[in-house]
mmCIF file of C-alpha atoms in Angstrom:
data_model
loop_
_atom_site.group_PDB
_atom_site.id
_atom_site.type_symbol
_atom_site.label_atom_id
_atom_site.label_comp_id
_atom_site.label_asym_id
_atom_site.label_seq_id
_atom_site.Cartn_x
_atom_site.Cartn_y
_atom_site.Cartn_z
ATOM 1 C CA MET M 1 172.845 64.564 83.482
ATOM 2 C CA PRO M 2 174.488 61.347 83.990
ATOM 3 C CA LYS M 3 172.162 58.340 84.652
ATOM 4 C CA SER M 4 171.975 57.868 88.468
ATOM 5 C CA THR M 5 173.921 54.237 88.446
ATOM 6 C CA PRO M 6 172.304 51.778 91.603
ATOM 7 C CA GLN M 7 175.593 52.338 93.260
ATOM 8 C CA ALA M 8 175.311 56.009 92.769
ATOM 9 C CA ALA M 9 172.223 56.354 94.608
ATOM 10 C CA LEU M 10 173.382 53.922 96.676
ATOM 11 C CA LEU M 11 176.776 55.982 97.868
ATOM 12 C CA LYS M 12 174.199 59.069 98.462
ATOM 13 C CA ALA M 13 171.832 57.188 100.533
ATOM 14 C CA SER M 14 174.787 56.067 103.285
ATOM 15 C CA THR M 15 176.115 59.577 103.272
ATOM 16 C CA PRO M 16 174.779 61.009 105.932
ATOM 17 C CA VAL M 17 172.174 64.029 105.666
ATOM 18 C CA PRO M 18 174.726 67.117 106.769
ATOM 19 C CA LEU M 19 173.643 69.171 110.602
ATOM 20 C CA SER M 20 173.048 71.989 108.889
ATOM 21 C CA LEU M 21 169.678 71.849 107.495
ATOM 22 C CA PHE M 22 168.367 69.975 110.720
ATOM 23 C CA SER M 23 169.555 73.504 112.401
ATOM 24 C CA ASP M 24 167.561 75.282 108.775
ATOM 25 C CA LEU M 25 164.436 73.682 109.795
ATOM 26 C CA ILE M 26 164.248 73.828 113.187
ATOM 27 C CA THR M 27 165.573 77.793 112.246
ATOM 28 C CA ALA M 28 162.969 77.892 110.183
ATOM 29 C CA ASN M 29 160.407 77.320 112.781
ATOM 30 C CA HIS M 30 161.345 80.040 115.136
ATOM 31 C CA ILE M 31 161.101 81.609 112.106
ATOM 32 C CA LEU M 32 157.855 81.370 110.580
ATOM 33 C CA HIS M 33 156.884 81.468 115.146
ATOM 34 C CA GLN M 34 158.323 84.396 115.144
ATOM 35 C CA GLN M 35 156.530 86.190 112.012
ATOM 36 C CA LYS M 36 153.129 84.763 112.869
ATOM 37 C CA VAL M 37 152.912 82.524 110.109
ATOM 38 C CA LEU M 38 152.854 79.028 112.423
ATOM 39 C CA ASP M 39 151.399 79.961 116.854
ATOM 40 C CA GLY M 40 150.718 76.735 118.542
ATOM 41 C CA PHE M 41 150.416 74.712 115.243
ATOM 42 C CA GLY M 42 152.045 74.055 111.854
ATOM 43 C CA HIS M 43 154.573 72.514 110.516
ATOM 44 C CA ILE M 44 157.166 72.901 107.879
ATOM 45 C CA SER M 45 159.019 70.124 106.397
ATOM 46 C CA VAL M 46 162.286 68.981 104.661
ATOM 47 C CA ARG M 47 162.127 66.788 101.910
ATOM 48 C CA ASN M 48 165.815 63.860 102.827
ATOM 49 C CA PRO M 49 168.317 65.069 100.271
ATOM 50 C CA GLN M 50 170.468 61.343 100.272
ATOM 51 C CA ASP M 51 166.807 59.746 99.950
ATOM 52 C CA PRO M 52 164.376 61.934 97.945
ATOM 53 C CA ALA M 53 162.054 58.942 99.185
ATOM 54 C CA LYS M 54 161.874 60.663 102.638
ATOM 55 C CA PHE M 55 161.316 63.635 104.676
ATOM 56 C CA PHE M 56 162.089 65.455 107.761
ATOM 57 C CA LEU M 57 159.146 66.795 110.195
ATOM 58 C CA SER M 58 159.047 67.605 114.350
ATOM 59 C CA LYS M 59 157.229 65.816 116.459
ATOM 60 C CA SER M 60 154.005 67.249 117.718
ATOM 61 C CA LEU M 61 155.621 70.495 119.186
ATOM 62 C CA ALA M 62 154.469 73.916 119.269
ATOM 63 C CA PRO M 63 157.677 75.080 116.838
ATOM 64 C CA ALA M 64 158.519 78.311 118.791
ATOM 65 C CA LEU M 65 159.267 75.304 121.218
ATOM 66 C CA VAL M 66 161.792 72.585 118.062
ATOM 67 C CA ALA M 67 164.951 73.038 119.343
ATOM 68 C CA ASP M 68 167.121 69.776 118.644
ATOM 69 C CA ARG M 69 167.494 66.896 117.030
ATOM 70 C CA GLU M 70 165.414 65.551 118.756
ATOM 71 C CA ASP M 71 162.891 67.211 118.340
ATOM 72 C CA ILE M 72 162.728 66.058 114.724
ATOM 73 C CA GLU M 73 161.064 62.526 112.829
ATOM 74 C CA GLU M 74 161.201 61.071 109.223
ATOM 75 C CA TYR M 75 158.771 60.171 107.613
ATOM 76 C CA LEU M 76 158.268 57.964 104.209
ATOM 77 C CA VAL M 77 156.921 59.900 101.440
ATOM 78 C CA GLU M 78 155.325 56.840 100.606
ATOM 79 C CA ASP M 79 152.793 56.734 103.820
ATOM 80 C CA GLY M 80 153.454 59.260 105.780
ATOM 81 C CA SER M 81 154.920 56.777 108.399
ATOM 82 C CA PRO M 82 157.726 57.267 110.773
ATOM 83 C CA ILE M 83 161.046 54.815 110.239
ATOM 84 C CA ASN M 84 161.628 55.442 114.233
ATOM 85 C CA LYS M 85 158.320 52.533 115.046
ATOM 86 C CA ASP M 86 158.793 54.084 118.568
ATOM 87 C CA ALA M 87 159.033 57.591 117.901
ATOM 88 C CA PRO M 88 156.266 60.000 119.176
ATOM 89 C CA LYS M 89 153.559 61.881 119.122
ATOM 90 C CA ALA M 90 153.271 63.139 115.632
ATOM 91 C CA TYR M 91 151.052 65.557 113.468
ATOM 92 C CA VAL M 92 147.420 63.693 112.214
ATOM 93 C CA GLU M 93 148.128 66.150 108.877
ATOM 94 C CA ARG M 94 152.424 65.190 107.670
ATOM 95 C CA PHE M 95 149.856 63.952 104.533
ATOM 96 C CA ILE M 96 149.821 66.415 103.798
ATOM 97 C CA HIS M 97 154.081 66.650 103.344
ATOM 98 C CA SER M 98 153.559 63.071 102.303
ATOM 99 C CA GLU M 99 150.803 63.498 99.582
ATOM 100 C CA ILE M 100 153.027 66.330 97.527
ATOM 101 C CA TYR M 101 155.877 64.945 97.923
ATOM 102 C CA LYS M 102 154.378 61.971 96.635
ATOM 103 C CA LYS M 103 153.384 63.854 93.774
ATOM 104 C CA TYR M 104 155.871 66.341 93.014
ATOM 105 C CA ALA M 105 159.576 65.587 92.364
ATOM 106 C CA GLU M 106 160.943 69.167 92.971
ATOM 107 C CA VAL M 107 159.089 69.696 96.015
ATOM 108 C CA HIS M 108 161.853 69.877 98.780
ATOM 109 C CA SER M 109 159.878 71.585 101.936
ATOM 110 C CA VAL M 110 156.324 72.226 102.831
ATOM 111 C CA VAL M 111 155.112 74.657 104.181
ATOM 112 C CA HIS M 112 150.703 74.664 106.302
ATOM 113 C CA SER M 113 149.630 76.838 107.782
ATOM 114 C CA HIS M 114 146.684 78.612 109.640
ATOM 115 C CA SER M 115 146.992 82.387 109.564
ATOM 116 C CA GLU M 116 144.039 83.944 110.603
ATOM 117 C CA ALA M 117 145.147 87.105 107.688
ATOM 118 C CA VAL M 118 144.880 84.029 104.633
ATOM 119 C CA ILE M 119 141.052 82.647 106.322
ATOM 120 C CA PRO M 120 139.074 84.596 104.679
ATOM 121 C CA PHE M 121 140.049 84.224 101.459
ATOM 122 C CA SER M 122 139.191 80.769 101.766
ATOM 123 C CA ILE M 123 135.308 81.437 103.238
ATOM 124 C CA THR M 124 134.001 84.377 101.378
ATOM 125 C CA SER M 125 132.507 83.624 97.486
ATOM 126 C CA ILE M 126 132.051 87.329 97.466
ATOM 127 C CA PRO M 127 129.903 87.546 94.440
ATOM 128 C CA VAL M 128 128.272 91.138 92.719
ATOM 129 C CA SER M 129 125.564 92.075 93.657
ATOM 130 C CA ILE M 130 122.465 92.623 91.142
ATOM 131 C CA ALA M 131 121.756 96.063 92.693
ATOM 132 C CA LEU M 132 125.472 97.247 92.520
ATOM 133 C CA GLN M 133 125.629 95.414 89.020
ATOM 134 C CA ARG M 134 123.067 97.774 88.026
ATOM 135 C CA CYS M 135 124.489 100.449 89.234
ATOM 136 C CA PHE M 136 127.492 99.506 86.751
ATOM 137 C CA CYS M 137 124.985 99.032 84.410
ATOM 138 C CA VAL M 138 127.932 95.467 83.971
ATOM 139 C CA SER M 139 126.597 92.023 83.276
ATOM 140 C CA ALA M 140 129.503 90.934 85.122
ATOM 141 C CA PHE M 141 132.968 91.571 85.909
ATOM 142 C CA PRO M 142 136.330 89.297 84.814
ATOM 143 C CA TYR M 143 136.144 88.836 88.608
ATOM 144 C CA PRO M 144 133.064 87.996 90.554
ATOM 145 C CA PHE M 145 134.424 85.777 93.805
ATOM 146 C CA LEU M 146 137.058 87.249 96.767
ATOM 147 C CA GLN M 147 140.636 85.344 95.081
ATOM 148 C CA LEU M 148 143.813 85.934 96.857
ATOM 149 C CA ARG M 149 145.706 87.562 93.975
ATOM 150 C CA PRO M 150 149.221 89.331 94.382
ATOM 151 C CA VAL M 151 148.995 92.698 94.657
ATOM 152 C CA TYR M 152 152.763 93.368 95.375
ATOM 153 C CA HIS M 153 155.781 92.444 93.896
ATOM 154 C CA MET M 154 156.773 90.063 96.983
ATOM 155 C CA ALA M 155 153.856 87.937 96.842
ATOM 156 C CA SER M 156 154.453 87.971 92.119
ATOM 157 C CA PHE M 157 154.597 83.812 93.790
ATOM 158 C CA LEU M 158 151.279 83.991 94.190
ATOM 159 C CA SER M 159 150.200 85.000 90.148
ATOM 160 C CA PRO M 160 147.523 84.210 88.793
ATOM 161 C CA GLN M 161 145.873 83.779 92.016
ATOM 162 C CA ALA M 162 146.027 80.809 94.626
ATOM 163 C CA PRO M 163 143.430 78.132 94.048
ATOM 164 C CA VAL M 164 141.148 77.009 96.929
ATOM 165 C CA TYR M 165 141.126 73.521 98.264
ATOM 166 C CA ASP M 166 137.300 72.575 99.727
ATOM 167 C CA ILE M 167 138.070 69.131 101.854
ATOM 168 C CA SER M 168 134.718 68.325 102.110
ATOM 169 C CA LEU M 169 133.695 67.305 98.352
ATOM 170 C CA HIS M 170 136.609 64.898 99.328
ATOM 171 C CA TYR M 171 135.548 63.405 102.452
ATOM 172 C CA LYS M 172 134.788 59.511 102.573
ATOM 173 C CA SER M 173 132.123 59.445 104.377
ATOM 174 C CA SER M 174 133.359 55.631 105.600
ATOM 175 C CA SER M 175 135.996 56.848 106.917
ATOM 176 C CA ASP M 176 136.676 60.089 107.506
ATOM 177 C CA PRO M 177 135.947 62.692 110.016
ATOM 178 C CA HIS M 178 134.690 65.509 109.342
ATOM 179 C CA THR M 179 136.998 67.906 110.781
ATOM 180 C CA LEU M 180 138.587 70.269 108.262
ATOM 181 C CA LEU M 181 142.123 68.259 108.935
ATOM 182 C CA VAL M 182 143.700 66.519 106.132
ATOM 183 C CA THR M 183 144.351 63.075 107.886
ATOM 184 C CA SER M 184 144.685 60.549 105.331
ATOM 185 C CA PRO M 185 146.944 59.694 102.359
ATOM 186 C CA HIS M 186 143.412 60.363 100.357
ATOM 187 C CA LEU M 187 142.964 63.823 101.737
ATOM 188 C CA GLY M 188 146.532 64.697 101.202
ATOM 189 C CA ALA M 189 146.349 63.326 97.613
ATOM 190 C CA SER M 190 143.775 65.255 97.125
ATOM 191 C CA LEU M 191 145.857 68.066 97.894
ATOM 192 C CA ALA M 192 148.649 67.999 96.430
ATOM 193 C CA THR M 193 146.140 67.645 93.232
ATOM 194 C CA GLY M 194 145.194 71.410 93.931
ATOM 195 C CA LEU M 195 147.956 72.370 93.126
ATOM 196 C CA HIS M 196 148.126 72.424 89.878
ATOM 197 C CA PRO M 197 144.907 72.341 88.898
ATOM 198 C CA ASN M 198 143.612 72.107 85.294
ATOM 199 C CA THR M 199 141.625 73.588 82.786
ATOM 200 C CA LEU M 200 138.738 71.642 81.260
ATOM 201 C CA VAL M 201 140.447 72.135 77.353
ATOM 202 C CA SER M 202 143.999 71.210 79.370
ATOM 203 C CA LYS M 203 142.500 67.931 80.405
ATOM 204 C CA THR M 204 140.646 67.162 77.240
ATOM 205 C CA THR M 205 143.285 68.135 75.534
ATOM 206 C CA SER M 206 145.236 65.898 77.252
ATOM 207 C CA MET M 207 143.332 63.285 77.523
ATOM 208 C CA ILE M 208 143.314 63.029 73.612
ATOM 209 C CA LYS M 209 146.952 63.184 73.079
ATOM 210 C CA ASN M 210 147.513 59.925 75.363
ATOM 211 C CA TYR M 211 144.273 58.171 73.630
ATOM 212 C CA ILE M 212 145.648 58.603 69.935
ATOM 213 C CA THR M 213 149.900 57.789 71.397
ATOM 214 C CA SER M 214 148.577 56.060 73.886
ATOM 215 C CA SER M 215 151.129 56.631 76.619
ATOM 216 C CA ALA M 216 150.531 57.596 80.326
ATOM 217 C CA THR M 217 149.933 61.178 81.126
ATOM 218 C CA PRO M 218 153.662 62.175 82.527
ATOM 219 C CA ALA M 219 154.474 63.417 85.778
ATOM 220 C CA THR M 220 154.259 66.880 87.008
ATOM 221 C CA PRO M 221 157.263 67.768 88.986
ATOM 222 C CA TYR M 222 156.394 70.926 90.287
ATOM 223 C CA PRO M 223 152.973 71.743 90.584
ATOM 224 C CA SER M 224 151.822 75.476 89.548
ATOM 225 C CA SER M 225 150.558 76.776 91.995
ATOM 226 C CA SER M 226 153.914 77.303 94.927
ATOM 227 C CA VAL M 227 150.424 78.299 97.524
ATOM 228 C CA ILE M 228 147.176 76.569 97.759
ATOM 229 C CA LEU M 229 144.196 77.876 100.548
ATOM 230 C CA MET M 230 142.154 75.446 102.771
ATOM 231 C CA ARG M 231 138.554 76.591 103.145
ATOM 232 C CA GLY M 232 138.199 77.175 106.937
ATOM 233 C CA HIS M 233 141.575 75.720 107.848
ATOM 234 C CA GLY M 234 144.917 77.676 106.536
ATOM 235 C CA PHE M 235 146.957 76.968 103.671
ATOM 236 C CA THR M 236 150.001 74.818 101.988
ATOM 237 C CA ALA M 237 153.498 76.337 100.609
ATOM 238 C CA VAL M 238 155.996 74.860 98.850
ATOM 239 C CA ALA M 239 159.240 75.443 97.483
ATOM 240 C CA LYS M 240 162.324 74.010 96.427
ATOM 241 C CA GLY M 241 164.197 74.269 99.877
ATOM 242 C CA ILE M 242 163.697 75.654 103.385
ATOM 243 C CA GLU M 243 164.817 79.246 102.417
ATOM 244 C CA ASP M 244 162.517 79.450 99.366
ATOM 245 C CA ALA M 245 159.131 77.785 101.960
ATOM 246 C CA VAL M 246 159.308 80.637 104.163
ATOM 247 C CA PHE M 247 160.007 83.299 102.301
ATOM 248 C CA LYS M 248 156.632 82.150 100.431
ATOM 249 C CA ALA M 249 155.023 81.883 103.704
ATOM 250 C CA VAL M 250 156.076 84.859 105.515
ATOM 251 C CA TYR M 251 154.589 86.808 102.119
ATOM 252 C CA THR M 252 151.745 85.089 101.548
ATOM 253 C CA CYS M 253 150.357 86.045 104.521
ATOM 254 C CA ALA M 254 151.492 89.480 104.447
ATOM 255 C CA ASN M 255 149.921 89.921 101.017
ATOM 256 C CA ALA M 256 146.408 88.320 102.626
ATOM 257 C CA LYS M 257 147.069 91.938 104.627
ATOM 258 C CA ILE M 258 147.316 93.816 102.000
ATOM 259 C CA GLN M 259 144.938 92.808 99.836
ATOM 260 C CA THR M 260 142.010 92.908 102.486
ATOM 261 C CA GLN M 261 143.261 96.606 103.296
ATOM 262 C CA ALA M 262 143.393 97.317 100.354
ATOM 263 C CA SER M 263 139.472 95.607 99.284
ATOM 264 C CA LEU M 264 138.513 97.356 101.983
ATOM 265 C CA MET M 265 139.908 100.744 100.778
ATOM 266 C CA GLN M 266 138.002 100.849 97.436
ATOM 267 C CA GLY M 267 134.989 99.444 98.274
ATOM 268 C CA SER M 268 133.487 102.357 100.241
ATOM 269 C CA PHE M 269 134.559 104.653 98.146
ATOM 270 C CA ASN M 270 132.858 102.150 94.503
ATOM 271 C CA LEU M 271 130.253 102.824 97.307
ATOM 272 C CA GLY M 272 130.560 106.004 97.962
ATOM 273 C CA PHE M 273 130.049 107.288 94.331
ATOM 274 C CA VAL M 274 127.324 105.338 93.387
ATOM 275 C CA GLY M 275 124.945 106.224 96.755
ATOM 276 C CA GLU M 276 125.918 110.029 96.296
ATOM 277 C CA ARG M 277 125.444 109.728 92.335
ATOM 278 C CA PHE M 278 122.304 107.824 92.029
ATOM 279 C CA GLY M 279 120.747 108.760 95.864
ATOM 280 C CA ALA M 280 120.572 112.673 95.532
ATOM 281 C CA GLY M 281 118.805 111.509 92.206
ATOM 282 C CA GLU M 282 121.566 113.234 89.186
ATOM 283 C CA GLY M 283 120.727 112.691 86.320
ATOM 284 C CA GLU M 284 123.492 111.737 84.546
ATOM 285 C CA LYS M 285 123.202 109.081 81.697
ATOM 286 C CA GLY M 286 125.672 105.891 80.746
ATOM 287 C CA PRO M 287 127.914 103.705 83.726
ATOM 288 C CA ALA M 288 128.568 105.113 86.466
ATOM 289 C CA LYS M 289 132.775 104.383 86.837
ATOM 290 C CA ARG M 290 134.095 101.920 88.931
ATOM 291 C CA GLU M 291 137.847 101.012 89.670
ATOM 292 C CA GLU M 292 139.406 98.090 91.074
ATOM 293 C CA VAL M 293 142.449 96.932 93.277
ATOM 294 C CA LYS M 294 145.120 96.323 90.844
ATOM 295 C CA TYR M 295 146.773 93.335 90.622
ATOM 296 C CA LEU M 296 149.708 91.702 89.018
ATOM 297 C CA ASN M 297 148.697 90.892 85.996
ATOM 298 C CA ASP M 298 150.156 87.364 85.000
ATOM 299 C CA ARG M 299 153.760 88.880 83.040
ATOM 300 C CA GLU M 300 154.532 91.435 86.013
ATOM 301 C CA GLY M 301 154.399 88.232 88.874
ATOM 302 C CA LYS M 302 156.941 85.794 86.038
ATOM 303 C CA GLU M 303 158.920 88.177 86.004
ATOM 304 C CA ALA M 304 158.558 89.910 89.015
ATOM 305 C CA TRP M 305 159.030 85.979 90.944
ATOM 306 C CA ALA M 306 161.548 85.611 88.882
ATOM 307 C CA SER M 307 164.113 89.156 90.037
ATOM 308 C CA LEU M 308 163.681 88.582 94.078
ATOM 309 C CA GLU M 309 163.658 84.303 93.316
ATOM 310 C CA GLY M 310 167.846 84.705 93.685
ATOM 311 C CA SER M 311 167.924 87.183 96.662
ATOM 312 C CA VAL M 312 164.954 84.857 99.642
ATOM 313 C CA GLU M 313 168.614 84.702 101.143
ATOM 314 C CA ARG M 314 169.556 87.960 101.913
ATOM 315 C CA ALA M 315 165.621 88.305 104.281
ATOM 316 C CA TRP M 316 166.593 84.501 105.063
ATOM 317 C CA GLY M 317 169.872 85.879 106.898
ATOM 318 C CA GLY M 318 168.209 88.686 108.265
ATOM 319 C CA TRP M 319 165.564 86.647 110.252
ATOM 320 C CA CYS M 320 167.605 84.344 111.185
ATOM 321 C CA LYS M 321 169.633 87.365 112.524
ATOM 322 C CA GLU M 322 166.252 88.080 114.735
ATOM 323 C CA VAL M 323 165.501 84.691 116.418
ATOM 324 C CA GLU M 324 168.849 84.446 117.564
ATOM 325 C CA LEU M 325 168.022 88.445 119.272
ATOM 326 C CA ASP M 326 165.267 86.488 120.745
ATOM 327 C CA GLY M 327 165.199 84.973 124.416
ATOM 328 C CA LEU M 328 162.592 82.568 123.318
ATOM 329 C CA TYR M 329 163.827 80.660 120.260
ATOM 330 C CA ARG M 330 166.729 78.084 121.098
ATOM 331 C CA ASN M 331 168.585 75.832 118.429
ATOM 332 C CA ALA M 332 170.957 73.459 119.497
ATOM 333 C CA MET M 333 171.914 72.458 115.894
ATOM 334 C CA LEU M 334 174.176 74.793 115.761
ATOM 335 C CA GLU M 335 177.156 75.121 118.514
ATOM 336 C CA GLU M 336 177.108 70.637 116.402
ATOM 337 C CA GLU M 337 177.503 72.555 113.089
ATOM 338 C CA GLU M 338 179.997 74.738 114.189
ATOM 339 C CA ASP M 339 182.047 72.176 115.400
ATOM 340 C CA GLU M 340 181.824 69.917 112.057
ATOM 341 C CA GLU M 341 181.988 73.577 109.898
ATOM 342 C CA GLY M 342 184.793 74.450 112.311
ATOM 343 C CA ASP M 343 182.810 77.770 112.179
ATOM 344 C CA ASP M 344 181.977 80.240 115.129
ATOM 345 C CA GLY M 345 179.355 81.599 113.825
ATOM 346 C CA GLY M 346 175.816 82.453 115.078
ATOM 347 C CA TYR M 347 172.324 81.069 114.702
ATOM 348 C CA VAL M 348 172.160 82.140 111.028
ATOM 349 C CA ALA M 349 172.536 78.950 109.532
ATOM 350 C CA ASP M 350 173.990 77.765 105.774
ATOM 351 C CA VAL M 351 171.971 79.681 102.996
ATOM 352 C CA ASP M 352 173.328 76.777 100.721
ATOM 353 C CA ASP M 353 151.083 63.086 114.602
ATOM 354 C CA GLU M 354 148.344 63.383 116.620
ATOM 355 C CA GLY M 355 148.366 67.229 116.397
ATOM 356 C CA ARG M 356 148.088 69.419 114.387
#
């Protein structure tokens, strides 16, 4: 791959951003609202393809109401400040986006959601009770806490599980308001770090290697987790493009709903089995049979996503048609995009603060 020269970088930066990018960003807001990933709050951004040190995010609007180019502002990755110093009210949580873009060069789109289906997985620590452990004659279960894990192939990108970010561990008591909101670069940076959790072993190995070689820790271009849960708040999903980001956000919510239902069903069976066996005073010896929700294993998660990733545009095209036919949404950029490309197509775009 040829090295980028200053002249090439200048030419790229001076090339206008295609109208299709803004059209897609508007459409993404509408899809996420219609799919109930976002409501009056939450947001999606995209990195500027001509200048990766900047990104686009709507001004402080309900996602369903984002409609034209004037609704979208450009921000600096460095500190989340708007390029336009007279920009209207911005999202206070824009630092979620700026700090993720700063840390991971290959992330090009970010979604932040307050999905009610996902939040329970960020606030529940459900260790197996002592009584239940005794009934099953085991000392510990392999996954003692409730975690959001992929239960079907459409959410295989969650493999092995989504990490949880607890903002209470990262407040600076002297300055940060304790609101659960990511309102500063410091909090945004700690959230971004949580997308790429390291084990103690890997950290120690890296430290030893860096000490021996006197080298700095290399930058991570893309995090190991595509989704991070935020305690009592929601989740953030990252991707290499708008379509992928929307896909991951939609199916994160779907997986949460399926996993919740499956866990309730399986838990009811297990408790019923224990009650039936031991409550009736049966004389059988040995451990009781215990069933678990069947999650995707690591290999299934990796290979299912590798297979599915190339089909994201199928879902994107269908969702675009749905919002086109829904009278609630308006995308003024489509007419401009059609004029630019000489295309008389429909709503479907090319597949290729201070408020929350």
